[in-house]
Amino acid sequence: GAVVSQHPSWVICKSGTSVKIECRSLDFQATTMFWYRQFPKQSLMLMATSNEGSKATYEQGVEKDKFLINHASLTLSTLTVTSAHPEDSSFYICSAEGRTSGESWDTQYFGPGTRLTVL
Amino acid sequence: GESVGLHLPTLSVQEGDNSIINCAYSNSASDYFIWYKQESGKGPQFIIDIRSNMDKRQGQRVTVLLNKTVKHLSLQIAATQPGDSAVYFCAENRYATGRRALTFGSGTRLQVQP
């Protein structure tokens, strides 16, 4: 249980184009999902918190108009990188808050990540 | 707070030995802690978690210890296997604030020698 998927797993795009990344909780409902960014050999950096049915909450320094987040259902959140540039190249990881059977509290389960390369 | 580093500390152990990975957290108000394992090119994989009203929790081959007095968290892996080689992150949260996002440590690389 508690499986989170991401699609695509990797994407290469030209500078100036937009890229959409999907995050799905496969076997549980997640009212809250999170988007992280990770550079090589570094830790995860939280970009935004995505809440189903409401606007995302962005961390300081993250441009909300550049990184569009939509949480349309309890199992799907999308991150769109608009007008991508080479400096946006990174590993983007989502997580979903949920609970497996037998657990008495929620925890965060992560997707496999999406490698974005902007040429 | 968040800790970002370019040089991960590395723990090298022999296959079959026990491993202990340590983490110091900064916020005494944190009430929930998680250990994640991340293999190269993959997302973090949940290992075990613990709440602040506990000082020890055991899973399969893993044990997490929490010392709130010194703000220290450790992950113990019994009978370490080559498949345990990865980067391990601790993460903390303060649910009491209503903020549900995790703050990650800088990570420790575990290398298991056959």
Tab-separated table of C-alpha atoms in Angstrom:
chain	number	residue	atom	x	y	z
A	1	GLY	CA	0.000	0.000	0.000
A	2	ALA	CA	0.821	3.721	-0.065
A	3	VAL	CA	2.168	3.847	-3.613
A	4	VAL	CA	2.778	7.155	-5.335
A	5	SER	CA	3.509	7.380	-9.041
A	6	GLN	CA	4.900	10.164	-11.193
A	7	HIS	CA	4.726	10.689	-14.895
A	8	PRO	CA	6.861	11.135	-16.855
A	9	SER	CA	9.918	9.672	-15.176
A	10	TRP	CA	12.151	11.820	-17.324
A	11	VAL	CA	11.634	14.583	-19.877
A	12	ILE	CA	13.838	16.634	-22.139
A	13	CYS	CA	12.456	19.864	-23.534
A	14	LYS	CA	13.564	22.996	-25.349
A	15	SER	CA	14.004	26.273	-23.548
A	16	GLY	CA	10.779	28.278	-23.482
A	17	THR	CA	8.405	25.347	-23.539
A	18	SER	CA	6.166	24.164	-20.709
A	19	VAL	CA	6.291	20.766	-19.073
A	20	LYS	CA	3.604	19.091	-16.988
A	21	ILE	CA	4.428	16.474	-14.350
A	22	GLU	CA	1.722	14.305	-12.809
A	23	CYS	CA	1.702	12.861	-9.315
A	24	ARG	CA	-0.808	10.182	-8.388
A	25	SER	CA	-1.566	8.344	-5.174
A	26	LEU	CA	-2.498	4.886	-6.418
A	27	ASP	CA	-4.067	3.173	-3.465
A	28	PHE	CA	-5.053	5.929	-1.081
A	29	GLN	CA	-6.604	9.359	-1.140
A	30	ALA	CA	-4.415	12.329	-0.405
A	31	THR	CA	-5.898	15.673	0.466
A	32	THR	CA	-2.379	17.051	0.680
A	33	MET	CA	0.488	16.528	-1.728
A	34	PHE	CA	3.894	18.163	-1.791
A	35	TRP	CA	6.332	19.075	-4.531
A	36	TYR	CA	10.067	18.990	-3.928
A	37	ARG	CA	13.093	19.770	-6.010
A	38	GLN	CA	16.448	18.077	-5.618
A	39	PHE	CA	19.802	19.029	-7.108
A	40	PRO	CA	22.615	16.476	-7.417
A	41	LYS	CA	24.110	15.403	-4.098
A	42	GLN	CA	21.779	17.703	-2.211
A	43	SER	CA	18.794	17.244	0.013
A	44	LEU	CA	15.164	17.759	-0.973
A	45	MET	CA	13.912	21.325	-1.094
A	46	LEU	CA	10.200	21.878	-0.609
A	47	MET	CA	8.653	23.967	-3.375
A	48	ALA	CA	4.977	23.970	-2.511
A	49	THR	CA	2.153	22.284	-0.671
A	50	SER	CA	-0.758	21.232	-2.824
A	51	ASN	CA	-4.206	20.988	-1.276
A	52	GLU	CA	-7.142	19.371	-3.020
A	53	GLY	CA	-9.677	21.937	-4.088
A	54	SER	CA	-7.689	24.995	-3.051
A	55	LYS	CA	-4.683	27.011	-4.082
A	56	ALA	CA	-1.224	25.700	-3.455
A	57	THR	CA	0.988	27.208	-0.792
A	58	TYR	CA	4.410	28.123	-2.154
A	59	GLU	CA	7.641	28.309	-0.230
A	60	GLN	CA	9.560	31.545	-0.113
A	61	GLY	CA	11.530	32.112	-3.286
A	62	VAL	CA	9.444	29.780	-5.457
A	63	GLU	CA	7.656	31.582	-8.284
A	64	LYS	CA	4.032	30.516	-8.341
A	65	ASP	CA	3.532	31.781	-11.888
A	66	LYS	CA	6.415	29.664	-13.098
A	67	PHE	CA	5.567	26.502	-11.199
A	68	LEU	CA	1.835	26.013	-11.579
A	69	ILE	CA	0.254	23.454	-9.287
A	70	ASN	CA	-3.184	21.945	-9.640
A	71	HIS	CA	-4.686	19.428	-7.241
A	72	ALA	CA	-7.828	18.483	-9.094
A	73	SER	CA	-8.730	15.335	-7.195
A	74	LEU	CA	-7.832	13.376	-4.102
A	75	THR	CA	-5.434	11.230	-6.112
A	76	LEU	CA	-3.865	13.646	-8.595
A	77	SER	CA	-1.684	16.724	-8.402
A	78	THR	CA	0.141	18.273	-11.341
A	79	LEU	CA	3.148	20.562	-11.524
A	80	THR	CA	3.616	22.588	-14.691
A	81	VAL	CA	6.960	24.242	-15.278
A	82	THR	CA	6.128	27.149	-17.558
A	83	SER	CA	8.606	28.696	-19.998
A	84	ALA	CA	11.296	26.327	-18.825
A	85	HIS	CA	14.951	27.383	-18.896
A	86	PRO	CA	18.144	25.368	-18.395
A	87	GLU	CA	18.350	26.453	-14.749
A	88	ASP	CA	15.033	24.665	-14.169
A	89	SER	CA	16.717	21.359	-14.955
A	90	SER	CA	16.437	19.268	-11.831
A	91	PHE	CA	14.905	16.197	-10.206
A	92	TYR	CA	11.313	16.935	-9.205
A	93	ILE	CA	9.730	14.702	-6.591
A	94	CYS	CA	6.203	14.676	-5.252
A	95	SER	CA	4.857	13.173	-2.069
A	96	ALA	CA	1.377	12.400	-0.850
A	97	GLU	CA	0.163	12.314	2.689
A	98	GLY	CA	-1.633	9.123	3.565
A	99	ARG	CA	-2.013	6.225	5.893
A	100	THR	CA	-1.365	2.531	5.397
A	101	SER	CA	-3.430	-0.129	7.100
A	102	GLY	CA	-2.404	-0.629	10.676
A	103	GLU	CA	-0.952	2.827	11.103
A	104	SER	CA	-2.627	5.300	13.387
A	105	TRP	CA	-1.268	8.436	11.751
A	106	ASP	CA	-0.553	9.868	8.331
A	107	THR	CA	2.871	10.018	6.811
A	108	GLN	CA	4.357	11.155	3.528
A	109	TYR	CA	5.039	8.725	0.745
A	110	PHE	CA	7.172	9.801	-2.179
A	111	GLY	CA	6.926	9.277	-5.883
A	112	PRO	CA	9.877	8.002	-7.949
A	113	GLY	CA	10.739	11.478	-9.212
A	114	THR	CA	10.886	13.149	-12.621
A	115	ARG	CA	14.188	14.137	-14.196
A	116	LEU	CA	13.732	17.370	-16.167
A	117	THR	CA	16.401	18.496	-18.589
A	118	VAL	CA	15.911	21.797	-20.375
A	119	LEU	CA	18.103	22.336	-23.407
B	1	GLY	CA	15.762	24.158	9.563
B	2	GLU	CA	16.708	22.916	6.144
B	3	SER	CA	20.231	21.702	5.696
B	4	VAL	CA	21.767	21.475	2.286
B	5	GLY	CA	25.260	20.181	1.684
B	6	LEU	CA	27.401	19.220	-1.264
B	7	HIS	CA	29.530	16.731	0.659
B	8	LEU	CA	27.516	13.929	2.140
B	9	PRO	CA	28.997	12.203	5.182
B	10	THR	CA	29.613	8.567	4.392
B	11	LEU	CA	29.297	5.513	6.593
B	12	SER	CA	31.050	2.409	5.332
B	13	VAL	CA	30.198	-0.939	6.909
B	14	GLN	CA	30.828	-4.599	6.228
B	15	GLU	CA	27.984	-6.767	5.059
B	16	GLY	CA	26.359	-8.404	8.055
B	17	ASP	CA	27.386	-5.715	10.518
B	18	ASN	CA	24.941	-3.376	12.185
B	19	SER	CA	24.760	0.230	10.947
B	20	ILE	CA	23.911	3.318	12.938
B	21	ILE	CA	23.080	6.533	11.119
B	22	ASN	CA	22.703	9.688	13.168
B	23	CYS	CA	20.763	12.885	12.703
B	24	ALA	CA	20.647	16.059	14.758
B	25	TYR	CA	17.562	18.188	14.437
B	26	SER	CA	17.304	21.822	15.311
B	27	ASN	CA	13.717	22.499	16.307
B	28	SER	CA	12.694	21.342	19.763
B	29	ALA	CA	9.053	21.838	18.754
B	30	SER	CA	9.235	19.113	16.104
B	31	ASP	CA	6.842	16.319	16.976
B	32	TYR	CA	7.228	13.837	14.169
B	33	PHE	CA	10.294	12.291	12.554
B	34	ILE	CA	10.817	10.052	9.555
B	35	TRP	CA	13.725	8.183	8.031
B	36	TYR	CA	13.888	7.826	4.270
B	37	LYS	CA	16.214	5.845	2.019
B	38	GLN	CA	17.066	7.208	-1.421
B	39	GLU	CA	18.832	5.244	-4.103
B	40	SER	CA	20.469	7.006	-7.007
B	41	GLY	CA	17.928	8.431	-9.456
B	42	LYS	CA	14.934	7.402	-7.375
B	43	GLY	CA	12.530	9.064	-4.981
B	44	PRO	CA	12.842	8.712	-1.207
B	45	GLN	CA	11.522	5.464	0.199
B	46	PHE	CA	9.829	5.486	3.609
B	47	ILE	CA	11.660	3.362	6.163
B	48	ILE	CA	10.278	4.145	9.592
B	49	ASP	CA	8.794	7.010	11.570
B	50	ILE	CA	8.410	8.015	15.189
B	51	ARG	CA	6.398	10.546	17.122
B	52	SER	CA	7.777	12.761	19.849
B	53	ASN	CA	5.916	10.919	22.601
B	54	MET	CA	8.023	7.845	21.852
B	55	ASP	CA	11.745	7.203	22.285
B	56	LYS	CA	12.056	4.000	20.301
B	57	ARG	CA	10.278	2.249	17.475
B	58	GLN	CA	11.154	-0.952	15.713
B	59	GLY	CA	10.483	-2.215	12.245
B	60	GLN	CA	11.819	-5.022	10.178
B	61	ARG	CA	15.627	-4.919	10.678
B	62	VAL	CA	15.420	-1.240	11.556
B	63	THR	CA	15.091	0.674	14.810
B	64	VAL	CA	14.690	4.402	15.280
B	65	LEU	CA	15.751	6.041	18.524
B	66	LEU	CA	14.722	9.524	19.538
B	67	ASN	CA	16.479	11.556	22.221
B	68	LYS	CA	14.560	14.779	22.636
B	69	THR	CA	16.874	16.053	25.356
B	70	VAL	CA	19.750	16.432	22.926
B	71	LYS	CA	17.588	16.638	19.787
B	72	HIS	CA	19.084	13.527	18.289
B	73	LEU	CA	17.631	10.840	16.072
B	74	SER	CA	19.288	7.613	14.996
B	75	LEU	CA	18.513	4.804	12.599
B	76	GLN	CA	19.871	1.370	13.356
B	77	ILE	CA	19.981	-1.239	10.608
B	78	ALA	CA	20.625	-4.797	11.699
B	79	ALA	CA	22.629	-7.224	9.578
B	80	THR	CA	23.320	-4.655	6.874
B	81	GLN	CA	23.014	-5.946	3.320
B	82	PRO	CA	24.427	-4.637	0.017
B	83	GLY	CA	20.894	-3.581	-0.925
B	84	ASP	CA	20.932	-1.165	2.002
B	85	SER	CA	23.521	0.975	0.222
B	86	ALA	CA	21.883	4.353	-0.393
B	87	VAL	CA	21.594	7.876	0.984
B	88	TYR	CA	19.540	8.092	4.171
B	89	PHE	CA	17.678	11.246	5.137
B	90	CYS	CA	15.986	12.137	8.372
B	91	ALA	CA	13.042	14.489	8.191
B	92	GLU	CA	11.102	16.377	10.835
B	93	ASN	CA	7.742	18.018	11.114
B	94	ARG	CA	5.830	20.170	13.529
B	95	TYR	CA	2.247	19.115	13.150
B	96	ALA	CA	1.236	21.316	16.037
B	97	THR	CA	1.814	24.368	13.875
B	98	GLY	CA	-0.549	23.066	11.223
B	99	ARG	CA	2.285	23.023	8.736
B	100	ARG	CA	2.457	19.551	7.261
B	101	ALA	CA	5.593	19.896	5.165
B	102	LEU	CA	8.753	18.043	6.119
B	103	THR	CA	12.162	19.559	6.706
B	104	PHE	CA	14.935	17.271	5.508
B	105	GLY	CA	18.418	16.793	6.855
B	106	SER	CA	21.420	16.787	4.551
B	107	GLY	CA	21.662	13.006	4.304
B	108	THR	CA	24.220	10.283	5.017
B	109	ARG	CA	25.559	7.889	2.411
B	110	LEU	CA	25.711	4.267	3.552
B	111	GLN	CA	28.168	2.042	1.703
B	112	VAL	CA	28.003	-1.673	2.392
B	113	GLN	CA	31.165	-3.581	1.611
B	114	PRO	CA	30.653	-7.217	0.590
